PDB file of C-alpha atoms in Angstrom:
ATOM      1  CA  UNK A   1       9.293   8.996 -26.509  1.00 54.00           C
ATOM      2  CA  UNK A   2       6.001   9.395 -28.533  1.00 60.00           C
ATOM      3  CA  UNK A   3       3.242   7.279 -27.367  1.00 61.00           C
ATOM      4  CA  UNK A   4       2.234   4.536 -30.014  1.00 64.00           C
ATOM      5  CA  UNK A   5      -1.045   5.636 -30.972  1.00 60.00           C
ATOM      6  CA  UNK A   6      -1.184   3.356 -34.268  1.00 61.00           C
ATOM      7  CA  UNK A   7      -4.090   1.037 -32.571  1.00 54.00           C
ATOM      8  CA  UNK A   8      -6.722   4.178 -32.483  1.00 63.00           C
ATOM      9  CA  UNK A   9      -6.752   3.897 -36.413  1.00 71.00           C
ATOM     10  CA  UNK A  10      -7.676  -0.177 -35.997  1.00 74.00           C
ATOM     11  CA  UNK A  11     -10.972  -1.963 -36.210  1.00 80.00           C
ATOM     12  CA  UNK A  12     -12.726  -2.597 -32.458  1.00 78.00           C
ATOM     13  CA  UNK A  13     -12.011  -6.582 -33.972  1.00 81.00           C
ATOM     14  CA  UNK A  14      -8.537  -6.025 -35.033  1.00 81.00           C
ATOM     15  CA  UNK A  15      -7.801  -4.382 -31.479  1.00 75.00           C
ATOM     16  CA  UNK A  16      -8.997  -7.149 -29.631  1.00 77.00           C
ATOM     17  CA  UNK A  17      -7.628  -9.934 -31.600  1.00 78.00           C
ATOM     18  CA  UNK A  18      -4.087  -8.259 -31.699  1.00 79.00           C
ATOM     19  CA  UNK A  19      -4.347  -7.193 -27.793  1.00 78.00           C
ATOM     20  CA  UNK A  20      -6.625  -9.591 -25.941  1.00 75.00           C
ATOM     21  CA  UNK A  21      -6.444  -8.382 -23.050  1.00 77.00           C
ATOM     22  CA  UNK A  22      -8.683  -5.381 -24.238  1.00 78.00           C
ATOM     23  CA  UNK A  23     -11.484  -8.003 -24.592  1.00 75.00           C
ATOM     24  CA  UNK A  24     -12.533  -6.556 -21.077  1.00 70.00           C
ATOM     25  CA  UNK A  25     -10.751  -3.403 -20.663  1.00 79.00           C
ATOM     26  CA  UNK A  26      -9.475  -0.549 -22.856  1.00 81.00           C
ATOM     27  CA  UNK A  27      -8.258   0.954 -20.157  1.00 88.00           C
ATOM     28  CA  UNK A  28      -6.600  -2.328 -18.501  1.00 87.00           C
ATOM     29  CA  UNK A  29      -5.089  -2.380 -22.369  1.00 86.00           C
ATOM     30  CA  UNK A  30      -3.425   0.988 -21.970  1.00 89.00           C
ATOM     31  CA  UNK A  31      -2.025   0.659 -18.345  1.00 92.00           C
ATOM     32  CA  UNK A  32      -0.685  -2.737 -19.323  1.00 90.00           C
ATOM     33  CA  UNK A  33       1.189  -0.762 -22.708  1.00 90.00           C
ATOM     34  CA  UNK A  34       2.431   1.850 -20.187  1.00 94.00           C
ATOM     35  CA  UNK A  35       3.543  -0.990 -17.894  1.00 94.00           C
ATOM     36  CA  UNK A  36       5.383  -2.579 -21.027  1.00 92.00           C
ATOM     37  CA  UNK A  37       6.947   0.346 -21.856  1.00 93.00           C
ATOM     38  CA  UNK A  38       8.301   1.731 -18.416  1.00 94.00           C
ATOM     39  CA  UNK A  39       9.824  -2.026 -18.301  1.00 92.00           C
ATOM     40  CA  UNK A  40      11.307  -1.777 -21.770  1.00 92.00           C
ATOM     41  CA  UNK A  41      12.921   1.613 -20.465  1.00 91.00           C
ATOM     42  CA  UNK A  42      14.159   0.289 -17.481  1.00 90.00           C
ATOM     43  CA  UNK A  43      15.650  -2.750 -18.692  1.00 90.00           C
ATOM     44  CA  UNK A  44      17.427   0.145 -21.423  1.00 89.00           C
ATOM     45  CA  UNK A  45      18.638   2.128 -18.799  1.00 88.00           C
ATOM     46  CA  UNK A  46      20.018  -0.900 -17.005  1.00 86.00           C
ATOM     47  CA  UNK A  47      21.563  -2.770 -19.884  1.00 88.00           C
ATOM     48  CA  UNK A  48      23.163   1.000 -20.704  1.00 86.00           C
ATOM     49  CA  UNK A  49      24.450   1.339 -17.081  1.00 84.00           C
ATOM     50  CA  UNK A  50      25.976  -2.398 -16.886  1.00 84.00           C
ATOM     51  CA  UNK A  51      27.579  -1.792 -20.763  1.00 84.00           C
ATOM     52  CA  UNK A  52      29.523   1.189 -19.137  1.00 79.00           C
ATOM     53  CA  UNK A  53      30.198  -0.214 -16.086  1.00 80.00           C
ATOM     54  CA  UNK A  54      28.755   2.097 -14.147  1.00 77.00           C
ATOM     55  CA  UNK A  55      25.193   0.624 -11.999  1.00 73.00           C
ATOM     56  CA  UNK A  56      25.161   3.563 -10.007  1.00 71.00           C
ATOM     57  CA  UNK A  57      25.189   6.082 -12.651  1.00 70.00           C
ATOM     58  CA  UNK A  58      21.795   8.383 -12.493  1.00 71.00           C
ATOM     59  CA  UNK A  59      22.127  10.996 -14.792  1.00 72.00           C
ATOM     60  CA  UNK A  60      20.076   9.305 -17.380  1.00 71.00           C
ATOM     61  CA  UNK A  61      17.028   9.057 -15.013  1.00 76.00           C
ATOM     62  CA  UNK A  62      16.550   6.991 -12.543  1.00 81.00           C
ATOM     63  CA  UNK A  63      15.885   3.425 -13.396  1.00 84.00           C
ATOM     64  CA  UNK A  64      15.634   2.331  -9.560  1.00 80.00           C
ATOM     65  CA  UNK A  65      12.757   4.742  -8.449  1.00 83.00           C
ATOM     66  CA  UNK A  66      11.305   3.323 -11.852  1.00 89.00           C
ATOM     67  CA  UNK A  67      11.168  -0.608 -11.093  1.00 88.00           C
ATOM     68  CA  UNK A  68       9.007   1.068  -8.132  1.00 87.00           C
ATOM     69  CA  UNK A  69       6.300   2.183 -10.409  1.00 91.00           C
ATOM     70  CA  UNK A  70       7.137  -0.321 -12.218  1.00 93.00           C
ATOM     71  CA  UNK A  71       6.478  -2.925  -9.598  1.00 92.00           C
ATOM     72  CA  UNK A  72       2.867  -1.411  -8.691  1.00 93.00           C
ATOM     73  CA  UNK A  73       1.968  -1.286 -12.015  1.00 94.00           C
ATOM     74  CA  UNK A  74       2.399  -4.148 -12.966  1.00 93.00           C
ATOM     75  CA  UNK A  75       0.704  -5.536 -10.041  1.00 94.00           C
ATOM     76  CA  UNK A  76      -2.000  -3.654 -10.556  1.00 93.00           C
ATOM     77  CA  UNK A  77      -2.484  -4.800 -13.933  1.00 92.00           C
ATOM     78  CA  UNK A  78      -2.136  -8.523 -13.189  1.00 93.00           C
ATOM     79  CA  UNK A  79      -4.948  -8.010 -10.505  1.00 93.00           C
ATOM     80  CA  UNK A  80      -6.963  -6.881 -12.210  1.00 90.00           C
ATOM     81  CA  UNK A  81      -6.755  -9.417 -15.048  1.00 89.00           C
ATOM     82  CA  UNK A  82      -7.357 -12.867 -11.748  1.00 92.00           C
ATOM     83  CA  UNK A  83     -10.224 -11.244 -11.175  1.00 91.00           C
ATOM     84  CA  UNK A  84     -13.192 -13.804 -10.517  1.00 91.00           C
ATOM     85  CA  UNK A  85     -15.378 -11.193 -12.846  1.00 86.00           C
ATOM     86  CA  UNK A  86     -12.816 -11.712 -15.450  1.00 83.00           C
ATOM     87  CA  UNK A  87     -12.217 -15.084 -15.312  1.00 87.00           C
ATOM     88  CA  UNK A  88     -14.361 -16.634 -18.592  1.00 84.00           C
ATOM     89  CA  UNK A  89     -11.980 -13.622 -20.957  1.00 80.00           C
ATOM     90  CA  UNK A  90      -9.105 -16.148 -20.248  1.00 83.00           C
ATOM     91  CA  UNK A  91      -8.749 -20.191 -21.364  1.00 88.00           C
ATOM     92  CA  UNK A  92      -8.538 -21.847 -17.992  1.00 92.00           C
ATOM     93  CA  UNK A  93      -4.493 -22.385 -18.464  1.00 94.00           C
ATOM     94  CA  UNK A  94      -3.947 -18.822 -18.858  1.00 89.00           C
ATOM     95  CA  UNK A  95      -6.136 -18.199 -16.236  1.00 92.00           C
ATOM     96  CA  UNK A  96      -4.275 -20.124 -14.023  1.00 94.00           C
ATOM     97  CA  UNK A  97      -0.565 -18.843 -15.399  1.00 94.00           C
ATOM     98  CA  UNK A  98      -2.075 -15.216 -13.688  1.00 92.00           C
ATOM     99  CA  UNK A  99      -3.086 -16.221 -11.060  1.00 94.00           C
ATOM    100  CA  UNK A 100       0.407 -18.034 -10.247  1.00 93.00           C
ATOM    101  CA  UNK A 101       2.353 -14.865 -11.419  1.00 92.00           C
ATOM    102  CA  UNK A 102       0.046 -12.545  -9.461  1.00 93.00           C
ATOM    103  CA  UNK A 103       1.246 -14.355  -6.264  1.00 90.00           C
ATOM    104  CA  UNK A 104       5.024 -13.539  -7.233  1.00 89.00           C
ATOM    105  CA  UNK A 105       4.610 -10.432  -8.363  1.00 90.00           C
ATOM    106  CA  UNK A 106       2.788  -9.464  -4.997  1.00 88.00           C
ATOM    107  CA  UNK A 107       6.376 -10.960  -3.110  1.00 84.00           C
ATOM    108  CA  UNK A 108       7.940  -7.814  -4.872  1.00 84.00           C
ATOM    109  CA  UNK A 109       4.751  -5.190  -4.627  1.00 87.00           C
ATOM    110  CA  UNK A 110       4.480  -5.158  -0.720  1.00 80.00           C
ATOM    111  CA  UNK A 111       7.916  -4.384   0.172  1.00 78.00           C
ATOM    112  CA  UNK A 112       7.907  -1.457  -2.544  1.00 76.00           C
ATOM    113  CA  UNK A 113       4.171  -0.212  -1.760  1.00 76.00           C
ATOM    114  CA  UNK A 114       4.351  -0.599   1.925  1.00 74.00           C
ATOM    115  CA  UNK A 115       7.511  -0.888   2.764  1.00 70.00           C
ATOM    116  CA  UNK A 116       7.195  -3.550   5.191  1.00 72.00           C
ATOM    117  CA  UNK A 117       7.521  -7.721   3.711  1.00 68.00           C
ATOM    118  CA  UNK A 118       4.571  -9.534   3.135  1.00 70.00           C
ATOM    119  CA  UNK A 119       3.922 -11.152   6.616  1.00 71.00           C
ATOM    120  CA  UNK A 120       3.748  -7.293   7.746  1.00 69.00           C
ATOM    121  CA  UNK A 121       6.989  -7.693  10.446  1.00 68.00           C
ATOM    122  CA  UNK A 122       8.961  -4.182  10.007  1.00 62.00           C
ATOM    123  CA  UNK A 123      11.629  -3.601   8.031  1.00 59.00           C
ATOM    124  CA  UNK A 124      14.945  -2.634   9.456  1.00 59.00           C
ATOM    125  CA  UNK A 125      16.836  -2.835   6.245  1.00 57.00           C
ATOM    126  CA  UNK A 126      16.734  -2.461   2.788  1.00 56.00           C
ATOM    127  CA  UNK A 127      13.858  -4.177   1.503  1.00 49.00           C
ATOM    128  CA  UNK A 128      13.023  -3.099  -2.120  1.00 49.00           C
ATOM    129  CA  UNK A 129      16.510  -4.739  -3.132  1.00 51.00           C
ATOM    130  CA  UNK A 130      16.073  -8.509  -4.682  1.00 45.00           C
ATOM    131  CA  UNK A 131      19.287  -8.863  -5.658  1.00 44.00           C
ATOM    132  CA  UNK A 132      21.692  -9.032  -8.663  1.00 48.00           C
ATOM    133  CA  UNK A 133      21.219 -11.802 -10.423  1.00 57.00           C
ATOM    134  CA  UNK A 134      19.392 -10.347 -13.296  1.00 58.00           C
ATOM    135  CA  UNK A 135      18.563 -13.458 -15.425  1.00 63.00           C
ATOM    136  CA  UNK A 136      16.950 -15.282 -12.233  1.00 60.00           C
ATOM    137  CA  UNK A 137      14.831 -12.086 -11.565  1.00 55.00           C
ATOM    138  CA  UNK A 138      14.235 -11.363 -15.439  1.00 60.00           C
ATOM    139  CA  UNK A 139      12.938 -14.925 -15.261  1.00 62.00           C
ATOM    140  CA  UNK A 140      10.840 -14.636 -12.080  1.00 57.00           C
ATOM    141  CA  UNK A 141       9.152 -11.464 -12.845  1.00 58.00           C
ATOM    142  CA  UNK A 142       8.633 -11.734 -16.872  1.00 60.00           C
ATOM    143  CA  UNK A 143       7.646 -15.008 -17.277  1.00 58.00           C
ATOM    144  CA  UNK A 144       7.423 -16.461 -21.075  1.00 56.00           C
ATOM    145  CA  UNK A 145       3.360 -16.659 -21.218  1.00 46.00           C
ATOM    146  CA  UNK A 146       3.643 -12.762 -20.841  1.00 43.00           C
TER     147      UNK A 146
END
């Protein structure tokens, strides 16, 4: 893969009004591009597994240990973006639509960054699995402000 690089050659005003999100971060710009792409390449690797039949099927990478970094990425990115600081770079609806997704984003970030659920009580199974209904968790995680 060969990183897009096509928004170095832009205008400082054409970069922000195509990407607003850089408004108060280049750097929250590219970890939310890297973010983007790891989930594009998941969701690939995924769609490519189900197609064959095969979910189990690693030797094209590993998609699963990638919805991990995916997961804190994401995350990351998103919290950044409710912070108080931040809060006049948004309209107050959008504002709001982060701070709603940061709280269901962080369901799925503390059982993959700490391994233990959100109320901190152990975990003496699986945790990191949500389950199989793709559409519902498509849904849940990428939500259509995004």
């Amino acid at each position: 893969l060969i990183p897009d690089v096509s928004f170095m050659k832009m205008t400082y005003e054409d970069l922000i009004r195509l990407n607003p999100i850089s408004r108060f971060s280049i750097y929250t710009h590219a970890q939310a591009s890297a973010v983007i792409e790891l989930g594009a390449s998941i969701k690939e690797q995924f769609d490519t597994m189900i197609q064959d039949g095969n979910i189990v099927d690693m030797s094209n990478g590993n998609p699963y240990g990638k919805v991990w970094l995916w997961v804190i990425g994401a995350y990351e990115v998103v919290r950044t973006m409710s912070d108080q600081k931040w809060k006049g770079s948004w309209s107050e609806e959008r504002y709001t639509q982060i701070q709603e997704y940061k709280k269901r984003i962080a369901d799925l970030r503390v059982p993959f960054a700490k391994q233990e659920h959100r109320n901190g009580k152990a975990v003496n199974h699986e945790n990191s699995i949500y389950g199989i209904d793709c559409k519902r968790l498509a849904n849940y995680i990428f939500p259509r402000f995004l």
